Amino acid sequence: MKYLVIVAFIAIIGSLAAALVFMMRGGLSDAADAPDSPPRKNHMARALAFRVGFSILLFVVVLISYLMGWIQPTGLPLQR
C-alpha cells in the first residue's frame, strides 16, 4: 500500500510539473509541427484535470483501504 501511495504522489507531482511546462510554453506549437498548424491550447487543462483525477482516486483508495482494514490509523490513541 505504501508503494501505491508513493506512485500516486509521483503521478500527481508529475502532472503538475507538466502543466507548469505547458503554461510556461504558452500554448505554442512544437518545432516539429508544421509552421501553419494551430497552437495547442488544451494540454495544460488536461494535465491539471489528470492531477485532480489522481488526487481523488488516491483519496478513494485510501478510504476503501481503511474500511477494508488493509491500513490502520496511527497517531495518538483515543481516550474516553
Tab-separated table of N, CA and C in Angstrom:
chain	number	residue	atom	x	y	z
A	1	MET	N	0.817	-1.181	0.000
A	1	MET	CA	0.000	0.000	0.000
A	1	MET	C	0.870	1.259	0.000
A	2	LYS	N	1.991	1.171	0.694
A	2	LYS	CA	2.901	2.315	0.767
A	2	LYS	C	3.427	2.671	-0.624
A	3	TYR	N	3.740	1.647	-1.417
A	3	TYR	CA	4.273	1.896	-2.759
A	3	TYR	C	3.210	2.479	-3.689
A	4	LEU	N	1.968	2.055	-3.508
A	4	LEU	CA	0.873	2.596	-4.312
A	4	LEU	C	0.696	4.085	-4.044
A	5	VAL	N	0.769	4.483	-2.791
A	5	VAL	CA	0.641	5.903	-2.430
A	5	VAL	C	1.815	6.701	-2.978
A	6	ILE	N	3.009	6.144	-2.904
A	6	ILE	CA	4.192	6.836	-3.435
A	6	ILE	C	4.073	7.039	-4.941
A	7	VAL	N	3.638	6.009	-5.656
A	7	VAL	CA	3.465	6.119	-7.111
A	7	VAL	C	2.392	7.148	-7.440
A	8	ALA	N	1.307	7.172	-6.670
A	8	ALA	CA	0.243	8.146	-6.915
A	8	ALA	C	0.752	9.572	-6.683
A	9	PHE	N	1.520	9.792	-5.618
A	9	PHE	CA	2.076	11.124	-5.381
A	9	PHE	C	3.034	11.537	-6.491
A	10	ILE	N	3.826	10.611	-6.986
A	10	ILE	CA	4.733	10.935	-8.089
A	10	ILE	C	3.938	11.302	-9.344
A	11	ALA	N	2.838	10.574	-9.602
A	11	ALA	CA	1.996	10.907	-10.755
A	11	ALA	C	1.348	12.279	-10.587
A	12	ILE	N	0.921	12.608	-9.377
A	12	ILE	CA	0.307	13.914	-9.119
A	12	ILE	C	1.323	15.033	-9.322
A	13	ILE	N	2.514	14.874	-8.775
A	13	ILE	CA	3.560	15.894	-8.932
A	13	ILE	C	4.004	15.988	-10.389
A	14	GLY	N	4.094	14.852	-11.071
A	14	GLY	CA	4.482	14.855	-12.484
A	14	GLY	C	3.481	15.587	-13.357
A	15	SER	N	2.184	15.368	-13.124
A	15	SER	CA	1.184	16.066	-13.930
A	15	SER	C	1.159	17.554	-13.605
A	16	LEU	N	1.450	17.907	-12.357
A	16	LEU	CA	1.546	19.319	-12.003
A	16	LEU	C	2.740	19.973	-12.698
A	17	ALA	N	3.855	19.260	-12.765
A	17	ALA	CA	5.031	19.778	-13.472
A	17	ALA	C	4.758	19.902	-14.968
A	18	ALA	N	4.037	18.935	-15.533
A	18	ALA	CA	3.693	19.015	-16.958
A	18	ALA	C	2.810	20.216	-17.235
A	19	ALA	N	1.859	20.499	-16.342
A	19	ALA	CA	1.006	21.676	-16.512
A	19	ALA	C	1.834	22.953	-16.442
A	20	LEU	N	2.839	22.968	-15.564
A	20	LEU	CA	3.714	24.137	-15.481
A	20	LEU	C	4.482	24.332	-16.782
A	21	VAL	N	4.983	23.256	-17.345
A	21	VAL	CA	5.718	23.349	-18.611
A	21	VAL	C	4.806	23.862	-19.714
A	22	PHE	N	3.585	23.335	-19.794
A	22	PHE	CA	2.648	23.796	-20.827
A	22	PHE	C	2.266	25.256	-20.607
A	23	MET	N	2.147	25.682	-19.342
A	23	MET	CA	1.814	27.064	-19.066
A	23	MET	C	2.967	27.985	-19.462
A	24	MET	N	4.193	27.589	-19.139
A	24	MET	CA	5.343	28.430	-19.463
A	24	MET	C	5.589	28.492	-20.964
A	25	ARG	N	5.242	27.421	-21.662
A	25	ARG	CA	5.413	27.405	-23.106
A	25	ARG	C	4.389	28.309	-23.788
A	26	GLY	N	3.277	28.539	-23.123
A	26	GLY	CA	2.287	29.484	-23.627
A	26	GLY	C	1.422	28.958	-24.745
A	27	GLY	N	1.284	27.669	-24.896
A	27	GLY	CA	0.420	27.106	-25.924
A	27	GLY	C	1.010	27.154	-27.307
A	28	LEU	N	2.298	27.376	-27.427
A	28	LEU	CA	2.927	27.424	-28.738
A	28	LEU	C	3.068	26.026	-29.320
A	29	SER	N	3.098	25.934	-30.611
A	29	SER	CA	3.287	24.657	-31.285
A	29	SER	C	4.722	24.203	-31.139
A	30	ASP	N	4.944	22.898	-31.201
A	30	ASP	CA	6.303	22.372	-31.177
A	30	ASP	C	7.017	22.711	-32.478
A	31	ALA	N	8.353	22.674	-32.454
A	31	ALA	CA	9.140	22.965	-33.657
A	31	ALA	C	8.948	21.874	-34.702
A	32	ALA	N	8.607	20.668	-34.267
A	32	ALA	CA	8.423	19.564	-35.211
A	32	ALA	C	7.118	19.691	-35.985
A	33	ASP	N	6.169	20.475	-35.451
A	33	ASP	CA	4.897	20.664	-36.144
A	33	ASP	C	5.094	21.558	-37.365
A	34	ALA	N	4.139	21.500	-38.236
A	34	ALA	CA	4.183	22.363	-39.423
A	34	ALA	C	4.005	23.818	-38.984
A	35	PRO	N	4.625	24.759	-39.671
A	35	PRO	CA	4.542	26.162	-39.261
A	35	PRO	C	3.117	26.718	-39.302
A	36	ASP	N	2.249	26.130	-40.087
A	36	ASP	CA	0.887	26.660	-40.200
A	36	ASP	C	-0.107	25.921	-39.304
A	37	SER	N	0.389	25.076	-38.401
A	37	SER	CA	-0.515	24.339	-37.513
A	37	SER	C	-1.016	25.259	-36.399
A	38	PRO	N	-2.246	25.024	-35.929
A	38	PRO	CA	-2.775	25.878	-34.862
A	38	PRO	C	-2.087	25.588	-33.535
A	39	PRO	N	-2.031	26.555	-32.625
A	39	PRO	CA	-1.391	26.329	-31.326
A	39	PRO	C	-2.182	25.323	-30.496
A	40	ARG	N	-1.467	24.565	-29.675
A	40	ARG	CA	-2.110	23.590	-28.804
A	40	ARG	C	-2.498	24.290	-27.511
A	41	LYS	N	-3.786	24.234	-27.150
A	41	LYS	CA	-4.271	25.013	-26.020
A	41	LYS	C	-4.713	24.166	-24.829
A	42	ASN	N	-5.138	22.956	-25.065
A	42	ASN	CA	-5.777	22.195	-24.001
A	42	ASN	C	-4.830	21.326	-23.193
A	43	HIS	N	-3.544	21.381	-23.436
A	43	HIS	CA	-2.619	20.491	-22.740
A	43	HIS	C	-2.508	20.821	-21.251
A	44	MET	N	-2.489	22.101	-20.908
A	44	MET	CA	-2.383	22.464	-19.502
A	44	MET	C	-3.648	22.061	-18.747
A	45	ALA	N	-4.803	22.301	-19.330
A	45	ALA	CA	-6.064	21.922	-18.676
A	45	ALA	C	-6.163	20.410	-18.528
A	46	ARG	N	-5.692	19.675	-19.524
A	46	ARG	CA	-5.725	18.215	-19.444
A	46	ARG	C	-4.782	17.702	-18.359
A	47	ALA	N	-3.612	18.309	-18.227
A	47	ALA	CA	-2.668	17.900	-17.186
A	47	ALA	C	-3.214	18.207	-15.794
A	48	LEU	N	-3.869	19.344	-15.637
A	48	LEU	CA	-4.446	19.678	-14.337
A	48	LEU	C	-5.641	18.782	-14.016
A	49	ALA	N	-6.441	18.443	-15.023
A	49	ALA	CA	-7.556	17.518	-14.809
A	49	ALA	C	-7.034	16.134	-14.429
A	50	PHE	N	-5.934	15.720	-15.028
A	50	PHE	CA	-5.300	14.448	-14.680
A	50	PHE	C	-4.844	14.466	-13.226
A	51	ARG	N	-4.286	15.587	-12.772
A	51	ARG	CA	-3.840	15.718	-11.385
A	51	ARG	C	-5.007	15.643	-10.421
A	52	VAL	N	-6.096	16.333	-10.737
A	52	VAL	CA	-7.278	16.295	-9.873
A	52	VAL	C	-7.855	14.883	-9.831
A	53	GLY	N	-7.901	14.223	-10.976
A	53	GLY	CA	-8.405	12.852	-11.020
A	53	GLY	C	-7.558	11.905	-10.195
A	54	PHE	N	-6.241	12.027	-10.288
A	54	PHE	CA	-5.355	11.178	-9.488
A	54	PHE	C	-5.497	11.475	-7.996
A	55	SER	N	-5.701	12.736	-7.629
A	55	SER	CA	-5.877	13.083	-6.217
A	55	SER	C	-7.157	12.462	-5.665
A	56	ILE	N	-8.237	12.538	-6.428
A	56	ILE	CA	-9.496	11.940	-5.994
A	56	ILE	C	-9.371	10.426	-5.920
A	57	LEU	N	-8.708	9.830	-6.910
A	57	LEU	CA	-8.506	8.384	-6.900
A	57	LEU	C	-7.685	7.946	-5.693
A	58	LEU	N	-6.640	8.699	-5.354
A	58	LEU	CA	-5.824	8.375	-4.187
A	58	LEU	C	-6.649	8.456	-2.907
A	59	PHE	N	-7.479	9.480	-2.781
A	59	PHE	CA	-8.330	9.619	-1.604
A	59	PHE	C	-9.287	8.435	-1.486
A	60	VAL	N	-9.912	8.043	-2.599
A	60	VAL	CA	-10.858	6.921	-2.578
A	60	VAL	C	-10.146	5.615	-2.236
A	61	VAL	N	-8.957	5.402	-2.786
A	61	VAL	CA	-8.208	4.180	-2.485
A	61	VAL	C	-7.827	4.123	-1.010
A	62	VAL	N	-7.395	5.232	-0.440
A	62	VAL	CA	-7.038	5.257	0.984
A	62	VAL	C	-8.288	5.022	1.835
A	63	LEU	N	-9.396	5.616	1.473
A	63	LEU	CA	-10.635	5.427	2.222
A	63	LEU	C	-11.103	3.973	2.171
A	64	ILE	N	-11.100	3.373	0.995
A	64	ILE	CA	-11.506	1.974	0.857
A	64	ILE	C	-10.534	1.055	1.596
A	65	SER	N	-9.252	1.362	1.532
A	65	SER	CA	-8.260	0.550	2.240
A	65	SER	C	-8.479	0.598	3.745
A	66	TYR	N	-8.849	1.765	4.253
A	66	TYR	CA	-9.132	1.885	5.677
A	66	TYR	C	-10.380	1.082	6.046
A	67	LEU	N	-11.418	1.202	5.223
A	67	LEU	CA	-12.657	0.487	5.512
A	67	LEU	C	-12.495	-1.032	5.411
A	68	MET	N	-11.612	-1.489	4.522
A	68	MET	CA	-11.376	-2.928	4.372
A	68	MET	C	-10.405	-3.463	5.424
A	69	GLY	N	-9.752	-2.574	6.170
A	69	GLY	CA	-8.822	-2.991	7.204
A	69	GLY	C	-7.410	-3.233	6.699
A	70	TRP	N	-7.111	-2.820	5.480
A	70	TRP	CA	-5.780	-3.012	4.917
A	70	TRP	C	-4.768	-2.062	5.521
A	71	ILE	N	-5.222	-0.885	5.963
A	71	ILE	CA	-4.350	0.078	6.621
A	71	ILE	C	-4.989	0.456	7.950
A	72	GLN	N	-4.174	0.829	8.903
A	72	GLN	CA	-4.641	1.227	10.226
A	72	GLN	C	-4.194	2.654	10.502
A	73	PRO	N	-5.038	3.428	11.171
A	73	PRO	CA	-4.627	4.797	11.515
A	73	PRO	C	-3.520	4.764	12.576
A	74	THR	N	-2.668	5.746	12.520
A	74	THR	CA	-1.614	5.867	13.518
A	74	THR	C	-1.771	7.207	14.215
A	75	GLY	N	-1.041	7.401	15.264
A	75	GLY	CA	-1.113	8.650	15.991
A	75	GLY	C	-1.510	8.413	17.422
A	76	LEU	N	-2.087	9.422	18.023
A	76	LEU	CA	-2.479	9.331	19.416
A	76	LEU	C	-3.723	8.452	19.569
A	77	PRO	N	-3.725	7.589	20.568
A	77	PRO	CA	-4.909	6.772	20.791
A	77	PRO	C	-6.059	7.616	21.364
A	78	LEU	N	-7.276	7.248	21.037
A	78	LEU	CA	-8.437	7.949	21.569
A	78	LEU	C	-8.624	7.580	23.027
A	79	GLN	N	-8.882	8.578	23.855
A	79	GLN	CA	-9.125	8.320	25.269
A	79	GLN	C	-10.510	8.817	25.622
A	80	ARG	N	-11.280	7.937	26.244
A	80	ARG	CA	-12.651	8.308	26.606
A	80	ARG	C	-12.818	8.330	28.077
